[in-house]
Amino acid sequence: MILRSLTVEGWRCLVGPVTVGPFDEGINVLHAPNASGKSTLFEALIRGLLDSHRVTGRDIEAVRPWGRSLSPRVSVEFAHDGSEYRLVKRFLERASSELYRLEEGKFVRLAEADAADARLRAILSSNPPGRGLSRPSNWGLAQILWAPQGHLALPRLSGDL
C-alpha cells in the first residue's frame, strides 16, 4: 500500500478539513510545532484504515472536537496492487464507510458500509479487533512502519539492523 493523501475533519483539534499530501512514495515525516495536530492526523489514519465505521464507546467519542456536535470524518487515498483507492469514513452520527476505486480517471464507488470495511481489511490483510478500537497488535506490519509519538515500544535495543 502506498499512501497518497489524508483528509481529516471534525477530529479533536482539527475542526475544519485538513489535507496532508500528496505523499512521496518513500518515507514521509510529518514535522510541525507541538499541539498542531500531528498525532491527531495519525490517529485518524489508523482509525480510518483499521476500525469499523460502526465502532462506539468513549474512545471514539473522545475524538469529537470539544464543545462541538460534529461527526469525525477521514478520507484516505492510497494505491495498492496497481489500483488507486479512496476510503471515506464517518464515525458516530450517521456513521458510514465508502470505498472507491479509480476507474477511467474518476473515483467510482466500490463498496459501502460493512462491505467497504471488509474489502479494506482484505486489501490491508489486517487482523480486525473483536470489538472496539484497533490496537497495535491488529496493525500487522504497520505496527513497525507507523510509529506514533511515544508509542515505539521496544523492550530493548540489540544494536543489530
XYZ file of C-alpha atoms in Angstrom:
161
model
C 0.000 0.000 0.000
C 1.234 3.472 -0.900
C -0.428 6.311 0.977
C -1.292 9.225 -1.336
C -3.173 11.706 0.875
C -5.149 12.078 4.088
C -8.039 14.459 4.803
C -9.431 14.814 8.322
C -12.383 16.874 9.547
C -14.098 17.184 12.928
C -11.357 15.212 14.678
C -10.116 16.516 18.047
C -8.352 19.847 17.333
C -8.982 19.649 13.566
C -12.455 21.146 13.220
C -12.330 22.147 9.550
C -10.981 19.892 6.813
C -7.197 19.446 6.813
C -5.487 17.643 3.940
C -1.954 16.280 4.073
C -0.381 15.108 0.841
C 0.312 14.173 -1.778
C 2.871 11.975 -0.058
C 6.073 10.750 -1.680
C 6.387 7.031 -2.322
C 9.342 6.850 0.081
C 9.428 7.666 3.771
C 7.358 10.673 4.829
C 7.844 12.591 8.062
C 5.270 14.996 9.479
C 7.067 17.826 11.241
C 5.255 20.736 12.873
C 5.141 22.577 16.213
C 3.703 20.887 19.292
C -0.110 20.814 19.533
C -0.585 21.392 15.796
C -2.402 18.082 15.149
C 0.279 15.593 14.020
C -0.843 12.874 16.441
C -4.465 13.628 15.557
C -3.730 13.034 11.862
C -2.006 9.761 12.688
C -4.907 8.646 14.881
C -7.417 9.450 12.121
C -5.351 7.454 9.613
C -5.291 4.398 11.890
C -8.996 4.650 12.775
C -9.964 5.140 9.141
C -7.962 2.223 7.804
C -8.323 -0.298 10.604
C -11.546 0.330 12.543
C -15.163 -0.339 11.676
C -17.182 2.764 10.891
C -19.718 1.490 13.459
C -17.309 1.462 16.410
C -18.769 3.113 19.521
C -17.665 3.956 23.024
C -15.751 6.555 24.990
C -12.547 6.249 22.970
C -14.136 7.114 19.620
C -16.444 9.675 21.258
C -13.290 11.400 22.557
C -12.139 12.272 19.022
C -15.123 14.588 18.529
C -13.941 18.228 18.790
C -14.544 19.553 22.288
C -17.743 21.590 22.621
C -18.998 20.658 19.141
C -21.563 18.191 17.850
C -19.565 17.070 14.814
C -19.095 13.581 13.432
C -15.402 12.822 12.854
C -14.533 12.131 9.198
C -11.462 10.803 7.454
C -10.632 10.295 3.794
C -7.571 8.301 2.729
C -6.300 7.957 -0.824
C -3.882 5.109 -1.456
C -2.511 2.798 -4.126
C -2.473 -0.982 -3.847
C -1.663 -3.681 -6.374
C -1.791 -1.299 -9.341
C -5.118 0.328 -8.383
C -5.858 3.696 -6.772
C -8.430 3.830 -3.964
C -10.207 6.406 -1.828
C -11.689 5.485 1.541
C -14.186 7.860 3.170
C -15.340 7.127 6.728
C -17.606 8.956 9.120
C -17.895 7.938 12.760
C -20.626 8.411 15.405
C -23.793 10.071 13.988
C -24.704 8.794 10.510
C -21.658 6.527 10.591
C -20.631 5.411 7.126
C -17.832 3.797 5.165
C -17.333 4.090 1.413
C -14.532 2.607 -0.660
C -13.896 3.973 -4.149
C -11.561 2.797 -6.923
C -10.146 4.990 -9.681
C -11.681 3.874 -12.978
C -11.194 5.790 -16.237
C -9.934 8.847 -14.363
C -12.761 9.033 -11.783
C -13.217 7.518 -8.333
C -16.179 5.118 -8.577
C -17.856 3.590 -5.517
C -16.687 0.002 -4.998
C -18.310 -0.876 -1.643
C -20.102 0.774 1.262
C -20.904 0.165 4.938
C -19.706 -3.191 6.339
C -18.754 -4.394 2.843
C -16.375 -1.418 2.482
C -14.771 -2.193 5.850
C -14.403 -5.873 4.884
C -12.980 -5.047 1.450
C -10.468 -2.682 3.035
C -9.387 -5.374 5.527
C -8.881 -7.765 2.604
C -6.681 -5.181 0.862
C -4.671 -4.475 4.008
C -4.675 -8.064 5.314
C -5.218 -6.660 8.776
C -6.389 -8.621 11.781
C -9.526 -6.742 12.895
C -10.290 -6.222 16.579
C -13.120 -8.275 18.050
C -14.831 -5.192 19.479
C -13.899 -1.593 19.938
C -10.911 0.235 18.507
C -7.920 -1.490 16.964
C -4.662 -1.821 18.881
C -1.119 -2.077 17.506
C -1.418 -5.878 17.638
C -4.150 -5.542 14.959
C -1.977 -3.423 12.671
C 0.159 -6.164 11.112
C 3.346 -4.736 9.571
C 2.037 -1.229 10.153
C 2.997 -1.558 13.833
C 6.627 -1.500 12.673
C 6.246 1.136 9.960
C 3.918 3.572 11.725
C 5.443 4.929 14.895
C 3.193 7.404 16.721
C 4.911 9.723 19.143
C 5.720 7.939 22.407
C 4.467 4.537 21.226
C 7.530 2.849 19.776
C 7.689 0.140 22.421
C 10.901 -1.802 22.090
C 11.783 -3.831 25.191
C 15.487 -3.437 24.454
C 17.720 -2.490 21.564
C 20.273 -5.029 20.383
C 22.218 -2.721 18.095
C 21.566 -5.053 15.140
C 19.983 -3.684 11.984
